[in-house]
CSV table of C-alpha atoms in Angstrom, one decimal:
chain,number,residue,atom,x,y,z
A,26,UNK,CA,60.4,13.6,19.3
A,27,UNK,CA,62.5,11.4,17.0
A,28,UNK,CA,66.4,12.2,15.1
A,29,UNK,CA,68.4,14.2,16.8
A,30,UNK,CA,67.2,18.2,18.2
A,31,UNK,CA,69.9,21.5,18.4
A,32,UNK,CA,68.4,24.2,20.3
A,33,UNK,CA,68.8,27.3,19.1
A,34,UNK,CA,68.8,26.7,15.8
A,35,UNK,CA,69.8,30.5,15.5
A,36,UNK,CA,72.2,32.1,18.2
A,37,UNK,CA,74.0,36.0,17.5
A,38,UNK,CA,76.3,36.9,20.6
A,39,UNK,CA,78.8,39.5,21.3
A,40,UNK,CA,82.6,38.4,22.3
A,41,UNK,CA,82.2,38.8,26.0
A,42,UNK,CA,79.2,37.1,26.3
A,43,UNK,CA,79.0,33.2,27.9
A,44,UNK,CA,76.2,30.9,25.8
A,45,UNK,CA,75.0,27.3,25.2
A,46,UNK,CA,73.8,25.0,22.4
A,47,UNK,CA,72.2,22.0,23.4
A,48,UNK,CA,71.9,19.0,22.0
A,49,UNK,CA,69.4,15.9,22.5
A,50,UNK,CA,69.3,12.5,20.7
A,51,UNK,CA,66.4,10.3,20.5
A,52,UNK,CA,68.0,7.3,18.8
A,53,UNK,CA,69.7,5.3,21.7
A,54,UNK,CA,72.9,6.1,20.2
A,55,UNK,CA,76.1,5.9,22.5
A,56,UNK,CA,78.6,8.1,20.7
A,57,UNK,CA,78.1,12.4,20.2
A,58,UNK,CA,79.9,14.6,18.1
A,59,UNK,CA,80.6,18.2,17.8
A,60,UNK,CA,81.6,19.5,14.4
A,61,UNK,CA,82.0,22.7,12.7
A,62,UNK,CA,81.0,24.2,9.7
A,63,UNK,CA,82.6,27.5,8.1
A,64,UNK,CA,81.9,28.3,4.6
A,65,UNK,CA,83.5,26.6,2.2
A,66,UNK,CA,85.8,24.7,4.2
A,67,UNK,CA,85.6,20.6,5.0
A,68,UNK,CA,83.2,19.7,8.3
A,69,UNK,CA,85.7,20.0,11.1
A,70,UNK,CA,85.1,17.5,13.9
A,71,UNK,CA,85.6,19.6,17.4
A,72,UNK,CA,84.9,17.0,19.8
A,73,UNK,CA,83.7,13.4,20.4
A,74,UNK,CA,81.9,11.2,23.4
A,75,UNK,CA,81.7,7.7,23.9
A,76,UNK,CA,79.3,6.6,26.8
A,77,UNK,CA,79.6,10.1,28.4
A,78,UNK,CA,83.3,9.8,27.8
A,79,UNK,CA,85.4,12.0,26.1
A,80,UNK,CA,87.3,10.4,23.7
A,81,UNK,CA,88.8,12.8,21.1
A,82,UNK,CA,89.8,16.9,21.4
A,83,UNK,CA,90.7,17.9,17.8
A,84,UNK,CA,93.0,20.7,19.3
A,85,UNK,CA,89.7,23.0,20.0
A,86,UNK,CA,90.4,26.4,21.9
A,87,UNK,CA,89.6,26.5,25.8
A,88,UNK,CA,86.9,29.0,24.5
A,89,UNK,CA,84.7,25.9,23.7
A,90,UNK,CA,84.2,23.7,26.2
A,91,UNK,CA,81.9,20.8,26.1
A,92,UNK,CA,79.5,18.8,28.5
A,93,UNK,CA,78.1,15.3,28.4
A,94,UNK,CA,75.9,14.5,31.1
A,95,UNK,CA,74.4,11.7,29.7
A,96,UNK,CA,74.5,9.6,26.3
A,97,UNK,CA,71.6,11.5,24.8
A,98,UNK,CA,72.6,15.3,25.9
A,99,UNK,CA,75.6,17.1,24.4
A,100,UNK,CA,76.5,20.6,25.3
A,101,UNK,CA,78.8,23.0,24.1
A,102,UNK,CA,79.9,26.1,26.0
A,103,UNK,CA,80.7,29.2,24.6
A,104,UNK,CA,82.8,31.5,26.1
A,105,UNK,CA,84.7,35.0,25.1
A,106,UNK,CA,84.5,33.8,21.7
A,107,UNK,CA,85.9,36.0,18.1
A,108,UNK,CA,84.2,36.6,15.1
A,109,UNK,CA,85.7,34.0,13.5
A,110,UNK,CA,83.9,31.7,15.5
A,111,UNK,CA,81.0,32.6,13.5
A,112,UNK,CA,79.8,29.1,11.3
A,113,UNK,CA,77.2,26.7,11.6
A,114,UNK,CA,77.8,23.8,14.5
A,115,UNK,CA,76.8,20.4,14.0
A,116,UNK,CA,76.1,17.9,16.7
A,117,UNK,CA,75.7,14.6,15.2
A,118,UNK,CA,75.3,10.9,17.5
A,119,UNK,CA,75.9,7.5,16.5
A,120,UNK,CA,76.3,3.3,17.6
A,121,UNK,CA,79.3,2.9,18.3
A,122,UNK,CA,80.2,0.0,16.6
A,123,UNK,CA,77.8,0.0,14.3
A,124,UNK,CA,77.8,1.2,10.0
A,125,UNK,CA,79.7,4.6,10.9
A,126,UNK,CA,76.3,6.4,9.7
A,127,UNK,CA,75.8,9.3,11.7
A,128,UNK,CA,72.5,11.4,12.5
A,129,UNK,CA,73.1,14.8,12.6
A,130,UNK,CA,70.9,17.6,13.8
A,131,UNK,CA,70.2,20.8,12.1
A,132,UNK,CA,72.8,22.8,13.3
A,133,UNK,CA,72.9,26.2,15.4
A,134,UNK,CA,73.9,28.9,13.0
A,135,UNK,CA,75.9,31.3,15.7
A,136,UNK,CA,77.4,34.9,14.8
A,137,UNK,CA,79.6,36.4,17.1
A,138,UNK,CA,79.4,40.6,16.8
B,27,UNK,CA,96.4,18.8,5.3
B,28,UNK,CA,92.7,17.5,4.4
B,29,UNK,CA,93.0,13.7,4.4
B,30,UNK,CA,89.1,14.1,2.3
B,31,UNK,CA,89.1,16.3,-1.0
B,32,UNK,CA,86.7,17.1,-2.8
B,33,UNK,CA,88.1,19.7,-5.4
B,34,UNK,CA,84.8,20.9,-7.6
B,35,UNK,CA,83.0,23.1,-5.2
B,36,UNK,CA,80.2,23.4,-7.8
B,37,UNK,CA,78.4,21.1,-9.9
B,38,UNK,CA,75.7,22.1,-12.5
B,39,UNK,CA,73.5,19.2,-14.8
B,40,UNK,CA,70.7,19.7,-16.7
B,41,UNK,CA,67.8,17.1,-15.5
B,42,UNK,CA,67.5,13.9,-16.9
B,43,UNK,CA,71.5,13.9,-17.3
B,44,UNK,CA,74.0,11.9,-15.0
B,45,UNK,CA,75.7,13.7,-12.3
B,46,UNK,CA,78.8,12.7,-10.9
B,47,UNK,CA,80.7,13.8,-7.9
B,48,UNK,CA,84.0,13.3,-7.2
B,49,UNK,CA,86.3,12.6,-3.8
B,50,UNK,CA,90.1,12.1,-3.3
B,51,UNK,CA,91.7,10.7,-0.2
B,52,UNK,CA,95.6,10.8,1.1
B,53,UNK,CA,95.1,7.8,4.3
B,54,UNK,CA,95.3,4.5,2.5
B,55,UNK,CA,94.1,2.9,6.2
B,56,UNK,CA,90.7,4.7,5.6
B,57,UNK,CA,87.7,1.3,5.2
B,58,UNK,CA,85.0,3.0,4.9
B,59,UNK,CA,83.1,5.8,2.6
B,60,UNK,CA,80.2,7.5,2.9
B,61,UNK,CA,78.6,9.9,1.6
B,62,UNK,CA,76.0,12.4,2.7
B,63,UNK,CA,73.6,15.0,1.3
B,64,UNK,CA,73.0,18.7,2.8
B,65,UNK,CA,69.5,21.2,2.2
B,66,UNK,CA,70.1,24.3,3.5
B,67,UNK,CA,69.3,24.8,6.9
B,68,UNK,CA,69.4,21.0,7.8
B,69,UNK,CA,71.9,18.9,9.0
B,70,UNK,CA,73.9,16.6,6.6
B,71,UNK,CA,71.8,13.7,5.8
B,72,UNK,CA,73.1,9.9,5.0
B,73,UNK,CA,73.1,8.8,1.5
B,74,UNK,CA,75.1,5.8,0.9
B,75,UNK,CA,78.4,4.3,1.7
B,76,UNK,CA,81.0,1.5,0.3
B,77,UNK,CA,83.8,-0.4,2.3
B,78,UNK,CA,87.3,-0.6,1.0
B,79,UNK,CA,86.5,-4.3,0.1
B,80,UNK,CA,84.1,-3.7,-2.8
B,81,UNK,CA,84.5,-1.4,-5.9
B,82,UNK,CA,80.7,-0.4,-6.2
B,83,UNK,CA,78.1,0.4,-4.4
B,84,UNK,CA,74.5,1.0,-5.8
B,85,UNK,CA,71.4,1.9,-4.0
B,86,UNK,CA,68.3,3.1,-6.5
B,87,UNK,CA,69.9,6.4,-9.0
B,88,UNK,CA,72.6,6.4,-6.6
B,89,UNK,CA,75.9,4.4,-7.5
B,90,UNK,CA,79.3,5.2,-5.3
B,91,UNK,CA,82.2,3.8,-7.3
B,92,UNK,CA,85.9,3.1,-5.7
B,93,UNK,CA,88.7,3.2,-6.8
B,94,UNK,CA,91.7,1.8,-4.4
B,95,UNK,CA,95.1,2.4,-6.1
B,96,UNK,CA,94.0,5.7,-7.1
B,97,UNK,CA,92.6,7.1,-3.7
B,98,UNK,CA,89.4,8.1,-5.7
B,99,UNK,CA,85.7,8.0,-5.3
B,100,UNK,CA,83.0,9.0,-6.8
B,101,UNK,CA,78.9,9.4,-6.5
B,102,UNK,CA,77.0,9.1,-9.7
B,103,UNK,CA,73.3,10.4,-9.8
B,104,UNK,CA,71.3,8.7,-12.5
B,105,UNK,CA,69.0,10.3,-13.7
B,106,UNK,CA,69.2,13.8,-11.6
B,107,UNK,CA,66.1,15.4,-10.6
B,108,UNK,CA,66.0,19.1,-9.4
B,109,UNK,CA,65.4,17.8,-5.9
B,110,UNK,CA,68.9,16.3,-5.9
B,111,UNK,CA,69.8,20.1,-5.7
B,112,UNK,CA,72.5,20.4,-2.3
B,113,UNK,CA,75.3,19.8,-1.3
B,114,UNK,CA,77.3,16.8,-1.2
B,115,UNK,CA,79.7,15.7,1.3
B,116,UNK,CA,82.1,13.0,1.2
B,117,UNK,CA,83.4,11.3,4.0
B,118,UNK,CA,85.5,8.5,5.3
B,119,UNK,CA,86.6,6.4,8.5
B,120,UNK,CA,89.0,3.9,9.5
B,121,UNK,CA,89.8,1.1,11.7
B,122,UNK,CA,86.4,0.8,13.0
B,123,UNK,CA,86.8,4.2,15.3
B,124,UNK,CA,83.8,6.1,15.2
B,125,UNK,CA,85.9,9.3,13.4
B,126,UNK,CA,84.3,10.5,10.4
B,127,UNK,CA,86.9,13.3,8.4
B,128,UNK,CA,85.2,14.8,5.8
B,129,UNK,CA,85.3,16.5,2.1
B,130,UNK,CA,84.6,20.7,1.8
B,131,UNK,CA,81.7,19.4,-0.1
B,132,UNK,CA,80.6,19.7,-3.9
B,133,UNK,CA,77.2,22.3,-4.5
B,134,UNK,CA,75.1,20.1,-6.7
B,135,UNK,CA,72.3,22.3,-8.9
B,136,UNK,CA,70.0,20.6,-11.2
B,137,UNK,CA,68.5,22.8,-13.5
B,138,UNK,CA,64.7,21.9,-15.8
């Protein structure tokens, strides 16, 4: 298992419902990212861990709420989200330190009905 | 306000031809560029990037081009090939924190 894995890569929920993507990085990297991805719009970076550290909020709603346990497993908690939330999320790692080139993993494309 | 534009959401070259993708930026303190390529249903992949020191950056058909005083980059494709077909994101950084904003991306189609 090499890169870096989302699980599920496909993910429809209704508003009241709670769910959680995963993420997993092979690559000994020390930073993780969350972004997302609506259509046409820029990638939006949601959050951001240093060595299991938080390090950057970009004003996400409480309805998201991340978890890093360790520097390879990024979570992101969904909670009472809205249809709006509905867009592809990115987790993506990287050296800190090192050529800013991130890996990012497929994505979880999520719907919210 | 997007600090990373990329105004052409669509792109189409005939084969053979050059492509070229364009990117404007607003935060003079951004260092570094990148760029990165997206398939459908697969993350954004790395491409190539350029630092705020040099003007060009080549890597085999792909040469990123900067230009300071204007805030302006740009990624040429020479020659294009229909697997170069996705779409493009530009992206940039600054003072060495791991913060990547990006572009809304361009849709690059290269048609036979």
């Amino acid at each position: 298992e090499t890169g870096v894995t989302q699980t599920p890569r496909h993910l429809v929920m209704g508003m009241t419902n709670k769910k959680s993507l995963k993420c997993e990085q092979h690559l000994g990297h020390n930073a993780m990212y969350w972004y997302k991805q609506s259509a046409k719009k820029p990638l939006e970076l949601m959050f951001v861990y240093n060595f299991k550290e938080q390090t950057e909020n970009n004003s996400v709603p409480s309805r998201f709420s991340p978890e890093c346990p360790n520097s390879s497993h990024l979570f992101l908690h969904l909670h009472t989200l809205q249809p709006e939330d509905s867009a592809l999320y990115l987790c993506a790692s990287s050296q800190d330190g090192g050529n800013y080139g991130y890996t990012f993993g497929s994505g979880t494309r999520l719907t919210v009905v | 306000d997007q600090q990373v534009k990329q105004n052409s959401p669509s792109l189409s070259v005939q084969e053979g031809r050059i492509s070229i993708l364009n990117c404007d930026y607003t935060n003079s303190m951004f260092d570094y560029f990148l760029w990165y390529k997206k398939y459908p249903a697969e993350g954004p992949t790395f491409l190539i990037s350029i630092s705020s020191i040099k003007d060009k950056n080549e890597d085999g058909r792909f040469t990123v081009f900067l230009n300071k005083s204007a805030k302006h980059l740009s990624l040429h494709i020479v020659p294009s090939q229909p697997g170069d077909s996705a779409v493009y994101f530009c992206a940039a950084v600054s003072g060495g924190y791991n913060k990547l904003i990006f572009g809304a991306g361009t849709r690059l189609a290269v048609h036979p």
